CSV table of C-alpha atoms in Angstrom, one decimal:
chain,number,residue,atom,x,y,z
A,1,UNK,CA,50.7,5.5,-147.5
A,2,UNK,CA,48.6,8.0,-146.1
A,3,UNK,CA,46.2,10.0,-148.8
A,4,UNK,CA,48.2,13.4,-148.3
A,5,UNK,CA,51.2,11.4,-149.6
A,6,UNK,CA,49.2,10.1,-152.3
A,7,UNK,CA,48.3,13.3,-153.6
A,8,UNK,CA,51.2,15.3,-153.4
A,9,UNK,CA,53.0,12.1,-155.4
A,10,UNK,CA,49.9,12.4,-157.9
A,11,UNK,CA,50.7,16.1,-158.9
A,12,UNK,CA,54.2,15.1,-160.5
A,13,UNK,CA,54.6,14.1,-164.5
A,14,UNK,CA,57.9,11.9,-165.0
A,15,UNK,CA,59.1,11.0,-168.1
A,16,UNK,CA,61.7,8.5,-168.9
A,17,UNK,CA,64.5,10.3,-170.9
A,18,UNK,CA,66.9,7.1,-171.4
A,19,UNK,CA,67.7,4.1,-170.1
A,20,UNK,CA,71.5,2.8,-170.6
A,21,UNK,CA,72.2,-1.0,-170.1
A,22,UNK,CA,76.2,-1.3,-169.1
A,23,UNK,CA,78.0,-4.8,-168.4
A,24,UNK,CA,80.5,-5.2,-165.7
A,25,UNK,CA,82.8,-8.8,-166.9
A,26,UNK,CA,83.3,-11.5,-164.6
A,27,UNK,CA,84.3,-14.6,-163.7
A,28,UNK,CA,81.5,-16.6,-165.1
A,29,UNK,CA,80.4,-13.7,-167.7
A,30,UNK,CA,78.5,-10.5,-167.8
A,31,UNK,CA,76.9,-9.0,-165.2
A,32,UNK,CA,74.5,-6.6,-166.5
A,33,UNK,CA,73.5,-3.3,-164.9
A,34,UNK,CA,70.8,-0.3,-166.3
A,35,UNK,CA,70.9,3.5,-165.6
A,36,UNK,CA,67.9,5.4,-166.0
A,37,UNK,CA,67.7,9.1,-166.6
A,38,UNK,CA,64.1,10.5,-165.6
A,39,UNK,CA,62.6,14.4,-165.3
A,40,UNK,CA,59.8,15.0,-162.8
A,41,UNK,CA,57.9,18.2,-162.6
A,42,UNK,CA,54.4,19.5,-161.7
A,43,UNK,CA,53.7,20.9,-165.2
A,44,UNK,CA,53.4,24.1,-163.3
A,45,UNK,CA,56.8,25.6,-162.6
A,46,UNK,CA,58.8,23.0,-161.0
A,47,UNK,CA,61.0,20.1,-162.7
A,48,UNK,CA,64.0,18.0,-161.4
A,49,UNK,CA,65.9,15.6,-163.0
A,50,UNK,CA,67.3,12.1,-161.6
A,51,UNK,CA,70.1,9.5,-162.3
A,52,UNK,CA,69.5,6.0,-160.5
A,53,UNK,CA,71.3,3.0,-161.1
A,54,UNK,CA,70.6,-0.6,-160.4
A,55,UNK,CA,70.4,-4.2,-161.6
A,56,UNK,CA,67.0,-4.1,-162.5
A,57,UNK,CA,65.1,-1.7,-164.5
A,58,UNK,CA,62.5,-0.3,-162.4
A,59,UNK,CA,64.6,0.0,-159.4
A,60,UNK,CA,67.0,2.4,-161.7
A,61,UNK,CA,64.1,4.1,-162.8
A,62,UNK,CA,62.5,4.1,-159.0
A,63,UNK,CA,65.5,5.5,-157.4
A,64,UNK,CA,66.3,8.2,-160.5
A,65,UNK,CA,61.9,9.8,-160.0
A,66,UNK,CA,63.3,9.9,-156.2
A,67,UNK,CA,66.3,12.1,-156.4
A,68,UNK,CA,64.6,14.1,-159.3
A,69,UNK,CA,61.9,14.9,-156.7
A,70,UNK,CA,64.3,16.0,-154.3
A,71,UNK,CA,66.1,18.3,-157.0
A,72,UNK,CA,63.4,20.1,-158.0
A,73,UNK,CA,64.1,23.5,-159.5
A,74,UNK,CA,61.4,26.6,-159.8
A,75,UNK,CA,61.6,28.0,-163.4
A,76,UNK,CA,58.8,31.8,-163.7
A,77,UNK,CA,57.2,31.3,-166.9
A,78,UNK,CA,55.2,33.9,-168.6
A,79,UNK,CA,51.3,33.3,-169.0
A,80,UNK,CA,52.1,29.5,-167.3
A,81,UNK,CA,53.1,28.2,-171.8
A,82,UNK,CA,56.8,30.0,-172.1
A,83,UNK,CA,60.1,31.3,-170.6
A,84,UNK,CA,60.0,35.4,-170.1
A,85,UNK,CA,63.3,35.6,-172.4
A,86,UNK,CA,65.9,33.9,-174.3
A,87,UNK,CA,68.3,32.1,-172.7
A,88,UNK,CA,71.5,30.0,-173.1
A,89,UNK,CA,72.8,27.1,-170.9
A,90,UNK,CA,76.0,24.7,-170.9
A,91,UNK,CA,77.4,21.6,-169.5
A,92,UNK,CA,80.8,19.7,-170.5
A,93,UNK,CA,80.2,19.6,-174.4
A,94,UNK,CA,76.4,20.4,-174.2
A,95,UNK,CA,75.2,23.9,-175.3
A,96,UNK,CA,71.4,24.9,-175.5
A,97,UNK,CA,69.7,27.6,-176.4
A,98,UNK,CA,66.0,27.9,-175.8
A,99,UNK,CA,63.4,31.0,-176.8
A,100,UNK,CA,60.4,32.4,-175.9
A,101,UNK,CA,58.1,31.8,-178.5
A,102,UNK,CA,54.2,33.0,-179.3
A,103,UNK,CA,51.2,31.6,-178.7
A,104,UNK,CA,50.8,27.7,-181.3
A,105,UNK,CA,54.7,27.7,-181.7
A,106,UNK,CA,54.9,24.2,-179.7
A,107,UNK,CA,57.5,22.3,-178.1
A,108,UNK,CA,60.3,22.8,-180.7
A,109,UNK,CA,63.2,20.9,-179.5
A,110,UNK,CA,65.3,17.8,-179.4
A,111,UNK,CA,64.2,14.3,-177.3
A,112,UNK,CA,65.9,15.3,-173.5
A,113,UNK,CA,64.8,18.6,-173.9
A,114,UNK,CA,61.3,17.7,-174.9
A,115,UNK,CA,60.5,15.7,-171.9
A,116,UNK,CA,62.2,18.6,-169.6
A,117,UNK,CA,59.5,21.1,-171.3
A,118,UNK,CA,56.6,18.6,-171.1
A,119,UNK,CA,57.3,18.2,-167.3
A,120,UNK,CA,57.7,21.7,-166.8
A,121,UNK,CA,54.7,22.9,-168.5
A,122,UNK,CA,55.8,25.0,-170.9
A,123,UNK,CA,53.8,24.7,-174.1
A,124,UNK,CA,55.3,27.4,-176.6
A,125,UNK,CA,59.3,27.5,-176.9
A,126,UNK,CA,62.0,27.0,-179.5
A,127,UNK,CA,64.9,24.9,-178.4
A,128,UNK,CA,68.5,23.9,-180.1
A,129,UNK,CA,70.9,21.9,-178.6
A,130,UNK,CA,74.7,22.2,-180.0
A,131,UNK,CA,77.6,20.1,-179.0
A,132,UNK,CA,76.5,16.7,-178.0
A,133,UNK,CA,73.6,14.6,-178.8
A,134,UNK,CA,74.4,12.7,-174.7
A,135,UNK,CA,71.0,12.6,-172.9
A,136,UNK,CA,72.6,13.3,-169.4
A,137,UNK,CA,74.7,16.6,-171.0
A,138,UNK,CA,71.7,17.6,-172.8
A,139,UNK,CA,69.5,17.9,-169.8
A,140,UNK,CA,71.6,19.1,-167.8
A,141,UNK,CA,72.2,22.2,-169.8
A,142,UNK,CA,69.2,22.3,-170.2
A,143,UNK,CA,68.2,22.6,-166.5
A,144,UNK,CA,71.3,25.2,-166.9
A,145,UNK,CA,69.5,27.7,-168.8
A,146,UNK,CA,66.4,27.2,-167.1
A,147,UNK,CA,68.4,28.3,-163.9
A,148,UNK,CA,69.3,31.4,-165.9
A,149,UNK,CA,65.4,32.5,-166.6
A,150,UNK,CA,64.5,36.1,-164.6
A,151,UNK,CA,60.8,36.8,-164.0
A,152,UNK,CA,60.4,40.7,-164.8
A,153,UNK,CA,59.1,40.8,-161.0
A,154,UNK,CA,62.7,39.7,-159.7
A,155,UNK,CA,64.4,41.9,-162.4
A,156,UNK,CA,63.0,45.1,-161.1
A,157,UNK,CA,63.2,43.8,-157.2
A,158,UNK,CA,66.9,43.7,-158.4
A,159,UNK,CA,67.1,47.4,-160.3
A,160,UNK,CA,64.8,48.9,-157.7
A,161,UNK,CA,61.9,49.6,-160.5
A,162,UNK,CA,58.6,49.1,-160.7
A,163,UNK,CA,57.6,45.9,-163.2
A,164,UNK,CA,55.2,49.0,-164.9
A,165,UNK,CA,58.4,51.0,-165.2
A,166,UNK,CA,60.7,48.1,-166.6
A,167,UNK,CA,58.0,47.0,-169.1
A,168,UNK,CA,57.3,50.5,-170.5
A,169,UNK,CA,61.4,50.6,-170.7
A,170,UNK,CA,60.8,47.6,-173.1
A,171,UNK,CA,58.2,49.4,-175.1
A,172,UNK,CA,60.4,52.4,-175.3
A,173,UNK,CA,63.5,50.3,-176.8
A,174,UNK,CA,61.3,48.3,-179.1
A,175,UNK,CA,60.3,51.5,-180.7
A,176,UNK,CA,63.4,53.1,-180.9
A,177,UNK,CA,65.0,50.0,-183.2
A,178,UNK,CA,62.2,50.6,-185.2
């Protein structure tokens, strides 16, 4: 393995998220087999998630950090510690909703989602998952809502504003609840 390799495999953070043991019966017994559920990302933007099964552990666990490299997602975050809004994500049963949150909240949220926002690098947000406690549901809506997260930069792009404009649009609204 060349050092370039090296490098670029040194920037990623995985974390296990769950690891499911399931038995196939045969003829002389059980044949055991393991799932592993993993979330890779740079701690700067980027995370991906991975399913790999095998019969061993650490080949379940080596093939699911392989396809979460390859299913990496970008996510903007605001000041590089939370999300630039509030945002909602589903999938099957799963529901999530995660905020933005100030400066010392912490990672407030359930197992799955945890490792997804240690990965990612987010180090201020407020998380609840509804519907299922599953660890594969979980992240994936997760990674849901995450795909649902505007930077103000593409927001504008999108109205054909300045981010200056759009932000003092925010200040205007703020004031006039108020």
């Amino acid at each position: 393995m060349s050092r370039d390799v090296q490098e670029r495999e040194s920037e990623f953070v995985d974390r296990l998220v769950h690891i499911n043991r399931v038995a196939k019966v045969v003829k002389g017994g059980r044949r055991f087999g393991f799932a592993a559920l993993v979330v890779v990302g740079d701690q700067k933007g980027r995370v991906g998630f991975g399913h790999g099964k095998a019969r061993e552990v650490p080949e379940a666990i080596r093939k699911a950090t392989e396809q979460a490299k390859r299913q990496m997602i970008r996510v903007p975050l605001r000041d590089a510690r939370t999300l630039h809004h509030d945002v909602a994500g589903r999938h099957g049963a799963g529901k999530v909703i995660l905020r933005a949150a100030v400066p010392g909240t912490g990672i407030i949220a359930g197992g799955p989602m945890r490792a997804v926002f240690e990965t990612l690098g987010i180090n201020d947000i407020v998380a609840k998952s509804q519907g299922t406690a599953n660890p594969y549901n979980m992240v994936r809506a997760t990674f849901d809502a995450l795909k649902r997260v505007d930077s103000p930069r593409s927001v504008a792009a999108r109205r054909g504003l300045k981010v200056s404009e759009l932000q003092a649009r925010r200040g205007e609204a703020a004031a006039a609840e108020a």
